[in-house]
mmCIF file of C-alpha atoms and ligand atoms in Angstrom:
data_model
loop_
_atom_site.group_PDB
_atom_site.id
_atom_site.type_symbol
_atom_site.label_atom_id
_atom_site.label_comp_id
_atom_site.label_asym_id
_atom_site.label_seq_id
_atom_site.Cartn_x
_atom_site.Cartn_y
_atom_site.Cartn_z
ATOM 1 C CA MET A 326 -2.657 -68.338 25.534
ATOM 2 C CA GLU A 327 -4.504 -71.903 24.910
ATOM 3 C CA SER A 328 -2.738 -75.055 23.862
ATOM 4 C CA PHE A 329 -2.109 -75.764 20.193
ATOM 5 C CA ALA A 330 -0.210 -78.100 17.803
ATOM 6 C CA TYR A 331 2.726 -76.958 15.929
ATOM 7 C CA LYS A 332 3.222 -78.438 12.339
ATOM 8 C CA THR A 333 6.269 -77.544 10.109
ATOM 9 C CA PRO A 334 5.448 -78.520 5.993
ATOM 10 C CA GLN A 335 7.854 -78.758 3.713
ATOM 11 C CA SER A 336 5.926 -77.906 0.774
ATOM 12 C CA VAL A 337 2.694 -75.842 -0.036
ATOM 13 C CA ALA A 338 0.613 -79.001 -0.861
ATOM 14 C CA GLU A 339 1.486 -80.240 2.700
ATOM 15 C CA ALA A 340 0.413 -76.993 4.177
ATOM 16 C CA VAL A 341 -2.747 -76.770 2.692
ATOM 17 C CA GLN A 342 -3.725 -80.306 3.702
ATOM 18 C CA LEU A 343 -2.871 -79.430 7.195
ATOM 19 C CA ALA A 344 -4.556 -75.771 7.288
ATOM 20 C CA THR A 345 -8.128 -77.068 7.821
ATOM 21 C CA GLY A 346 -10.734 -76.623 10.416
ATOM 22 C CA GLU A 347 -9.394 -74.364 13.408
ATOM 23 C CA ALA A 348 -5.756 -74.729 12.163
ATOM 24 C CA LYS A 349 -4.154 -71.388 10.714
ATOM 25 C CA LEU A 350 -1.236 -70.715 8.941
ATOM 26 C CA ILE A 351 1.598 -68.850 10.553
ATOM 27 C CA ALA A 352 4.268 -66.717 8.502
ATOM 28 C CA GLY A 353 6.157 -64.225 10.618
ATOM 29 C CA GLY A 354 3.651 -64.255 13.558
ATOM 30 C CA GLN A 355 3.725 -60.303 13.885
ATOM 31 C CA SER A 356 -0.046 -59.990 14.151
ATOM 32 C CA LEU A 357 -1.004 -63.603 14.855
ATOM 33 C CA LEU A 358 0.691 -64.173 17.718
ATOM 34 C CA PRO A 359 -0.131 -60.635 19.515
ATOM 35 C CA SER A 360 -3.852 -61.830 18.848
ATOM 36 C CA MET A 361 -3.331 -65.401 20.411
ATOM 37 C CA LYS A 362 -1.705 -63.775 23.476
ATOM 38 C CA LEU A 363 -4.842 -61.254 23.493
ATOM 39 C CA GLY A 364 -7.403 -64.359 23.287
ATOM 40 C CA LEU A 365 -8.703 -63.149 20.218
ATOM 41 C CA ALA A 366 -7.484 -66.113 18.357
ATOM 42 C CA ALA A 367 -7.235 -69.609 19.555
ATOM 43 C CA PRO A 368 -6.031 -72.103 16.655
ATOM 44 C CA SER A 369 -6.107 -75.806 17.387
ATOM 45 C CA ALA A 370 -2.649 -75.912 15.118
ATOM 46 C CA LEU A 371 -0.300 -73.333 13.850
ATOM 47 C CA ILE A 372 1.146 -74.319 10.393
ATOM 48 C CA ASP A 373 4.563 -72.821 10.245
ATOM 49 C CA LEU A 374 5.324 -71.759 6.416
ATOM 50 C CA GLY A 375 8.928 -71.002 7.170
ATOM 51 C CA ARG A 376 10.341 -74.369 6.032
ATOM 52 C CA ILE A 377 8.943 -73.710 2.363
ATOM 53 C CA ALA A 378 11.835 -72.305 0.730
ATOM 54 C CA ASP A 379 10.180 -71.814 -2.613
ATOM 55 C CA LEU A 380 7.814 -69.135 -0.743
ATOM 56 C CA ARG A 381 10.789 -66.737 -0.320
ATOM 57 C CA THR A 382 11.791 -66.161 -3.771
ATOM 58 C CA ILE A 383 12.029 -62.796 -5.266
ATOM 59 C CA LYS A 384 12.300 -62.709 -9.127
ATOM 60 C CA VAL A 385 12.528 -60.111 -11.593
ATOM 61 C CA GLU A 386 10.931 -60.950 -15.022
ATOM 62 C CA THR A 387 9.825 -59.029 -18.301
ATOM 63 C CA GLY A 388 7.795 -56.368 -16.731
ATOM 64 C CA GLN A 389 7.102 -57.616 -13.329
ATOM 65 C CA VAL A 390 8.667 -58.484 -9.930
ATOM 66 C CA THR A 391 7.393 -61.339 -8.332
ATOM 67 C CA ILE A 392 7.807 -61.778 -4.406
ATOM 68 C CA GLY A 393 7.209 -64.915 -2.535
ATOM 69 C CA ALA A 394 4.410 -64.687 0.013
ATOM 70 C CA MET A 395 7.417 -65.638 2.877
ATOM 71 C CA ALA A 396 9.815 -62.897 1.637
ATOM 72 C CA THR A 397 10.352 -60.678 4.831
ATOM 73 C CA HIS A 398 9.722 -56.779 4.768
ATOM 74 C CA ALA A 399 13.683 -56.526 5.314
ATOM 75 C CA SER A 400 14.613 -59.158 2.508
ATOM 76 C CA VAL A 401 12.222 -56.964 0.024
ATOM 77 C CA ALA A 402 13.901 -53.620 1.324
ATOM 78 C CA GLU A 403 17.220 -54.992 0.932
ATOM 79 C CA SER A 404 16.558 -56.860 -2.643
ATOM 80 C CA ALA A 405 18.935 -55.212 -5.079
ATOM 81 C CA ALA A 406 16.573 -56.396 -7.704
ATOM 82 C CA VAL A 407 13.524 -54.846 -6.101
ATOM 83 C CA LYS A 408 15.308 -51.568 -5.528
ATOM 84 C CA ALA A 409 16.172 -51.310 -9.129
ATOM 85 C CA ALA A 410 12.761 -52.261 -10.717
ATOM 86 C CA ILE A 411 10.397 -50.769 -8.073
ATOM 87 C CA PRO A 412 12.111 -48.684 -5.734
ATOM 88 C CA ALA A 413 9.052 -47.321 -4.018
ATOM 89 C CA LEU A 414 8.250 -50.804 -3.188
ATOM 90 C CA ALA A 415 11.508 -51.312 -1.363
ATOM 91 C CA GLU A 416 11.242 -48.164 0.011
ATOM 92 C CA LEU A 417 7.774 -48.928 1.659
ATOM 93 C CA ALA A 418 9.176 -52.404 2.887
ATOM 94 C CA ALA A 419 12.132 -50.388 4.716
ATOM 95 C CA ASN A 420 9.690 -48.276 6.678
ATOM 96 C CA ILE A 421 7.333 -50.866 7.831
ATOM 97 C CA GLY A 422 6.960 -50.986 11.477
ATOM 98 C CA ASP A 423 10.617 -51.619 13.575
ATOM 99 C CA ARG A 424 13.543 -53.906 12.778
ATOM 100 C CA GLN A 425 12.087 -57.019 14.610
ATOM 101 C CA VAL A 426 8.956 -56.664 12.602
ATOM 102 C CA ARG A 427 10.709 -56.118 9.205
ATOM 103 C CA ASN A 428 13.029 -59.156 10.008
ATOM 104 C CA ARG A 429 9.692 -61.622 10.928
ATOM 105 C CA GLY A 430 6.844 -60.046 9.133
ATOM 106 C CA THR A 431 6.103 -61.031 5.439
ATOM 107 C CA LEU A 432 4.135 -59.936 2.458
ATOM 108 C CA GLY A 433 1.884 -62.699 2.349
ATOM 109 C CA GLY A 434 1.112 -62.282 6.120
ATOM 110 C CA SER A 435 0.526 -58.731 5.637
ATOM 111 C CA LEU A 436 -2.149 -59.159 2.723
ATOM 112 C CA ALA A 437 -3.958 -61.999 4.412
ATOM 113 C CA ASN A 438 -4.064 -60.337 7.618
ATOM 114 C CA ASN A 439 -5.190 -56.887 5.685
ATOM 115 C CA ASP A 440 -5.085 -54.594 8.723
ATOM 116 C CA PRO A 441 -6.360 -51.287 7.778
ATOM 117 C CA ALA A 442 -3.244 -49.619 8.230
ATOM 118 C CA ALA A 443 -0.843 -51.707 6.932
ATOM 119 C CA CYS A 444 1.360 -50.425 4.203
ATOM 120 C CA TYR A 445 1.667 -53.530 1.644
ATOM 121 C CA PRO A 446 -1.895 -53.212 0.618
ATOM 122 C CA SER A 447 -1.359 -49.819 -0.568
ATOM 123 C CA ALA A 448 1.453 -51.012 -3.063
ATOM 124 C CA VAL A 449 -0.484 -54.085 -4.070
ATOM 125 C CA LEU A 450 -3.707 -52.124 -5.240
ATOM 126 C CA GLY A 451 -1.475 -49.118 -6.095
ATOM 127 C CA LEU A 452 0.142 -50.992 -8.486
ATOM 128 C CA GLY A 453 -2.424 -53.000 -9.736
ATOM 129 C CA ALA A 454 -0.637 -56.333 -8.564
ATOM 130 C CA MET A 455 -1.830 -60.020 -8.973
ATOM 131 C CA ILE A 456 -1.997 -62.449 -6.005
ATOM 132 C CA HIS A 457 -1.351 -65.943 -6.545
ATOM 133 C CA THR A 458 -2.176 -68.526 -4.256
ATOM 134 C CA ASP A 459 -2.290 -72.415 -4.129
ATOM 135 C CA ARG A 460 -5.447 -72.304 -6.272
ATOM 136 C CA ARG A 461 -5.777 -69.318 -8.394
ATOM 137 C CA THR A 462 -4.496 -65.754 -9.197
ATOM 138 C CA ILE A 463 -6.674 -62.850 -7.721
ATOM 139 C CA ALA A 464 -6.288 -59.423 -9.222
ATOM 140 C CA ALA A 465 -5.731 -56.680 -6.590
ATOM 141 C CA ASP A 466 -8.643 -54.751 -7.267
ATOM 142 C CA ASP A 467 -10.710 -57.941 -6.377
ATOM 143 C CA PHE A 468 -8.845 -58.855 -3.073
ATOM 144 C CA PHE A 469 -9.283 -56.410 -0.504
ATOM 145 C CA LYS A 470 -12.707 -56.598 1.009
ATOM 146 C CA GLY A 471 -12.880 -54.364 3.781
ATOM 147 C CA LEU A 472 -11.572 -54.583 7.735
ATOM 148 C CA TYR A 473 -9.482 -57.599 7.834
ATOM 149 C CA GLU A 474 -11.262 -59.195 5.301
ATOM 150 C CA THR A 475 -10.022 -60.591 1.957
ATOM 151 C CA ALA A 476 -11.156 -62.795 -0.923
ATOM 152 C CA LEU A 477 -9.301 -65.428 0.544
ATOM 153 C CA ASP A 478 -10.995 -68.862 0.996
ATOM 154 C CA GLU A 479 -10.757 -70.660 4.373
ATOM 155 C CA GLY A 480 -7.324 -72.402 4.155
ATOM 156 C CA GLU A 481 -6.138 -70.731 0.975
ATOM 157 C CA LEU A 482 -2.855 -70.004 0.916
ATOM 158 C CA ILE A 483 -0.912 -66.613 -0.780
ATOM 159 C CA THR A 484 2.092 -68.224 -2.876
ATOM 160 C CA SER A 485 3.630 -64.724 -4.063
ATOM 161 C CA VAL A 486 2.609 -61.663 -5.519
ATOM 162 C CA SER A 487 3.263 -60.254 -9.261
ATOM 163 C CA PHE A 488 3.880 -56.625 -9.476
ATOM 164 C CA PRO A 489 3.799 -54.899 -12.764
ATOM 165 C CA ILE A 490 7.009 -52.562 -13.082
ATOM 166 C CA PRO A 491 5.356 -49.029 -13.066
ATOM 167 C CA LYS A 492 6.818 -45.955 -15.214
ATOM 168 C CA ARG A 493 6.820 -44.212 -11.812
ATOM 169 C CA ALA A 494 5.538 -44.833 -8.317
ATOM 170 C CA LYS A 495 5.993 -43.481 -4.769
ATOM 171 C CA TYR A 496 4.496 -44.170 -1.207
ATOM 172 C CA ILE A 497 4.203 -41.602 1.291
ATOM 173 C CA LYS A 498 3.271 -42.453 4.700
ATOM 174 C CA PHE A 499 2.096 -40.187 7.482
ATOM 175 C CA LYS A 500 3.176 -42.303 10.536
ATOM 176 C CA GLN A 501 1.471 -43.131 13.636
ATOM 177 C CA PRO A 502 4.687 -42.498 15.552
ATOM 178 C CA ALA A 503 4.096 -45.332 18.421
ATOM 179 C CA SER A 504 3.505 -48.033 16.073
ATOM 180 C CA ARG A 505 4.664 -46.727 12.605
ATOM 181 C CA PHE A 506 1.617 -48.036 10.889
ATOM 182 C CA SER A 507 0.049 -45.480 8.534
ATOM 183 C CA LEU A 508 -2.277 -42.837 9.942
ATOM 184 C CA VAL A 509 -2.775 -42.265 6.217
ATOM 185 C CA GLY A 510 -0.654 -43.536 3.530
ATOM 186 C CA VAL A 511 -0.694 -43.103 -0.211
ATOM 187 C CA PHE A 512 0.865 -45.157 -2.938
ATOM 188 C CA VAL A 513 0.534 -43.586 -6.445
ATOM 189 C CA SER A 514 1.750 -45.203 -9.706
ATOM 190 C CA GLN A 515 1.450 -44.634 -13.333
ATOM 191 C CA GLY A 516 2.401 -47.751 -15.697
ATOM 192 C CA PRO A 517 0.660 -50.987 -17.289
ATOM 193 C CA ALA A 518 -2.135 -51.065 -14.846
ATOM 194 C CA GLY A 519 -2.872 -47.350 -15.481
ATOM 195 C CA THR A 520 -2.734 -44.525 -13.117
ATOM 196 C CA ARG A 521 -3.460 -45.172 -9.594
ATOM 197 C CA VAL A 522 -3.956 -43.789 -6.309
ATOM 198 C CA ALA A 523 -4.288 -46.170 -3.413
ATOM 199 C CA VAL A 524 -4.855 -45.126 0.253
ATOM 200 C CA THR A 525 -4.252 -47.063 3.423
ATOM 201 C CA GLY A 526 -4.828 -46.045 7.048
ATOM 202 C CA ALA A 527 -7.850 -43.718 6.262
ATOM 203 C CA GLY A 528 -10.706 -46.224 6.064
ATOM 204 C CA ALA A 529 -11.841 -49.646 6.720
ATOM 205 C CA GLY A 530 -9.350 -50.935 4.119
ATOM 206 C CA VAL A 531 -7.286 -49.843 1.473
ATOM 207 C CA PHE A 532 -9.223 -48.126 -1.605
ATOM 208 C CA ARG A 533 -8.550 -45.770 -4.645
ATOM 209 C CA VAL A 534 -9.413 -42.491 -5.294
ATOM 210 C CA LYS A 535 -10.855 -42.007 -8.668
ATOM 211 C CA ALA A 536 -11.230 -38.312 -8.598
ATOM 212 C CA LEU A 537 -7.034 -37.822 -8.006
ATOM 213 C CA GLU A 538 -6.383 -40.731 -10.513
ATOM 214 C CA ASP A 539 -8.505 -38.953 -13.374
ATOM 215 C CA LYS A 540 -6.589 -35.631 -12.597
ATOM 216 C CA LEU A 541 -3.243 -37.405 -12.478
ATOM 217 C CA ALA A 542 -4.176 -39.378 -15.776
ATOM 218 C CA THR A 543 -4.344 -36.045 -17.604
ATOM 219 C CA HIS A 544 -1.370 -34.748 -16.210
ATOM 220 C CA TRP A 545 1.114 -36.136 -13.649
ATOM 221 C CA ALA A 546 1.945 -33.375 -11.716
ATOM 222 C CA PRO A 547 1.243 -32.337 -8.104
ATOM 223 C CA GLU A 548 -0.602 -29.240 -8.925
ATOM 224 C CA SER A 549 -3.054 -31.506 -10.714
ATOM 225 C CA CYS A 550 -4.244 -32.469 -7.454
ATOM 226 C CA ALA A 551 -4.645 -28.945 -6.170
ATOM 227 C CA GLY A 552 -8.645 -28.277 -5.433
ATOM 228 C CA VAL A 553 -9.604 -31.995 -5.244
ATOM 229 C CA THR A 554 -11.259 -32.766 -2.000
ATOM 230 C CA VAL A 555 -11.904 -36.085 -0.566
ATOM 231 C CA SER A 556 -15.235 -36.824 1.568
ATOM 232 C CA ALA A 557 -14.493 -37.759 5.217
ATOM 233 C CA ASP A 558 -17.821 -39.769 5.068
ATOM 234 C CA GLY A 559 -16.981 -43.555 6.290
ATOM 235 C CA LEU A 560 -13.231 -42.545 7.080
ATOM 236 C CA ASN A 561 -11.591 -43.588 10.278
ATOM 237 C CA SER A 562 -11.881 -41.326 13.354
ATOM 238 C CA ASP A 563 -9.589 -42.049 16.553
ATOM 239 C CA LEU A 564 -7.337 -40.568 19.056
ATOM 240 C CA HIS A 565 -4.696 -40.077 16.386
ATOM 241 C CA GLY A 566 -6.864 -38.058 14.004
ATOM 242 C CA SER A 567 -10.504 -37.178 12.923
ATOM 243 C CA ALA A 568 -12.088 -38.332 9.727
ATOM 244 C CA ALA A 569 -11.764 -34.860 8.344
ATOM 245 C CA TYR A 570 -7.994 -34.684 9.386
ATOM 246 C CA ARG A 571 -7.688 -38.211 7.414
ATOM 247 C CA ALA A 572 -9.429 -36.882 4.521
ATOM 248 C CA ALA A 573 -7.649 -33.608 4.266
ATOM 249 C CA LEU A 574 -4.165 -35.647 4.317
ATOM 250 C CA ILE A 575 -5.195 -37.817 1.122
ATOM 251 C CA PRO A 576 -4.632 -35.003 -1.466
ATOM 252 C CA VAL A 577 -1.819 -33.713 0.461
ATOM 253 C CA LEU A 578 0.245 -36.782 0.691
ATOM 254 C CA THR A 579 -0.837 -37.607 -3.119
ATOM 255 C CA GLN A 580 0.572 -34.272 -4.420
ATOM 256 C CA ARG A 581 3.849 -34.990 -2.155
ATOM 257 C CA ALA A 582 4.115 -38.534 -3.492
ATOM 258 C CA VAL A 583 3.753 -37.167 -7.245
ATOM 259 C CA ALA A 584 6.160 -34.566 -6.694
ATOM 260 C CA ALA A 585 8.811 -37.338 -5.326
ATOM 261 C CA SER A 586 8.152 -39.856 -8.140
HETATM 262 C C1 LIG B 913 4.988 -53.317 16.388
HETATM 263 C C2 LIG B 913 4.296 -53.449 15.005
HETATM 264 C C3 LIG B 913 4.254 -52.383 13.939
HETATM 265 C C4 LIG B 913 3.904 -52.639 12.681
HETATM 266 N N1 LIG B 913 4.135 -51.890 11.682
HETATM 267 C C5 LIG B 913 3.372 -51.766 10.697
HETATM 268 C C6 LIG B 913 3.617 -51.031 9.513
HETATM 269 O O1 LIG B 913 4.227 -49.612 10.035
HETATM 270 N N2 LIG B 913 3.268 -51.110 8.382
HETATM 271 C C7 LIG B 913 2.739 -52.404 8.016
HETATM 272 O O2 LIG B 913 2.146 -52.599 6.918
HETATM 273 N N3 LIG B 913 2.839 -53.289 8.737
HETATM 274 C C8 LIG B 913 3.028 -53.189 10.142
HETATM 275 N N4 LIG B 913 3.018 -54.151 11.170
HETATM 276 C C9 LIG B 913 2.553 -55.460 10.621
HETATM 277 C C10 LIG B 913 3.607 -56.489 10.145
HETATM 278 O O3 LIG B 913 4.350 -55.807 9.103
HETATM 279 C C11 LIG B 913 3.443 -57.799 9.633
HETATM 280 O O4 LIG B 913 3.258 -57.744 8.047
HETATM 281 C C12 LIG B 913 1.855 -58.263 9.816
HETATM 282 O O5 LIG B 913 1.981 -58.282 11.417
HETATM 283 C C13 LIG B 913 1.630 -59.856 9.227
HETATM 284 O O6 LIG B 913 2.714 -60.482 8.892
HETATM 285 P P1 LIG B 913 3.132 -61.740 9.353
HETATM 286 O O7 LIG B 913 4.168 -62.414 8.236
HETATM 287 O O8 LIG B 913 3.776 -61.582 10.863
HETATM 288 O O9 LIG B 913 1.801 -62.601 9.474
HETATM 289 P P2 LIG B 913 1.231 -63.612 10.878
HETATM 290 O O10 LIG B 913 0.982 -62.934 12.022
HETATM 291 O O11 LIG B 913 2.194 -65.018 10.565
HETATM 292 O O12 LIG B 913 -0.097 -63.818 9.983
HETATM 293 C C14 LIG B 913 -1.075 -63.192 9.946
HETATM 294 C C15 LIG B 913 -2.502 -63.419 9.206
HETATM 295 O O13 LIG B 913 -2.258 -64.071 7.916
HETATM 296 C C16 LIG B 913 -2.404 -65.273 7.839
HETATM 297 N N5 LIG B 913 -1.163 -65.852 6.708
HETATM 298 C C17 LIG B 913 0.224 -65.473 6.932
HETATM 299 N N6 LIG B 913 0.570 -66.003 5.630
HETATM 300 C C18 LIG B 913 -0.090 -66.400 4.940
HETATM 301 C C19 LIG B 913 0.042 -66.809 3.596
HETATM 302 N N7 LIG B 913 1.038 -66.899 2.838
HETATM 303 N N8 LIG B 913 -1.327 -66.917 3.061
HETATM 304 C C20 LIG B 913 -2.470 -67.087 3.608
HETATM 305 N N9 LIG B 913 -2.336 -66.395 4.788
HETATM 306 C C21 LIG B 913 -1.341 -66.156 5.749
HETATM 307 C C22 LIG B 913 -2.183 -66.110 9.119
HETATM 308 O O14 LIG B 913 -2.973 -67.345 9.267
HETATM 309 C C23 LIG B 913 -2.791 -64.988 9.967
HETATM 310 O O15 LIG B 913 -4.418 -65.009 10.025
HETATM 311 C C24 LIG B 913 3.510 -54.110 12.339
HETATM 312 C C25 LIG B 913 3.457 -54.918 13.257
HETATM 313 C C26 LIG B 913 3.900 -54.712 14.601
HETATM 314 C C27 LIG B 913 3.683 -55.777 15.635
#
């Protein structure tokens, strides 16, 4: 690992001011530190967001839950407010990685990193959430741009995410057992953002499946998805599962999620 400076800003404004050039924001460090150890990232400075208390708050307001970017997966999983308003979101957080990952990893870090197999992007897209940054608000539909790519500009800092409270929602993950990342994960919801089916793990990034959404919008029942096939074109194929296998899992997991919602 290359040497680097380490800064501990006390506010969002200070963090943004420091996050220039080759400096990088660090949240839980669960993705950034391994990539530094592997030599894939060599920031000149780490700007640690851990001292900015405002970034950890979880608020339930009329019709929405707003979660700070530095809320850990464990704090979302254990939040009584999240469990009551959007149980599928608390459950998703409770099943990310292992205990250490959940105690360090954060919502903002997961979204900024946009790993193609991460769980949170499917909830953000599957609920039609809004991502707030230090300078603007980005709709989930405009945020994810593909493999590890997002709409964030250089140095732009996610401050929080607002999730509309759905009528019903559920996340089902077919796990890669070693890492517990999703081989395929499907988040379904019906609510203020319409009927949504968001898939993670299967492609270069999270995506919606319109054919399933259309069927479920007409009739929210597992059998509505029977007979819908998803093309394997462009899906991931690796030692854990072929593209065809992942494609076949999408309607199956959607039916299970709808049945459990
Ligand atoms: C063994 C293991 C298993 C895992 N299993 C799962 C799983 O099952 N499901 C899952 O979804 N994830 C999983 N993860 C990923 C983990 O949950 C973290 O969410 C993820 O690693 C990034 O979050 P972090 O807070 O650690 O971010 P960091 O590693 O600190 O940062 C990641 C990137 O985001 C940027 N960043 C961080 N915070 C912000 C911000 N507020 N604004 C803008 N940019 C920011 C950083 O500059 C960096 O580029 C796993 C990780 C490990 C190591």
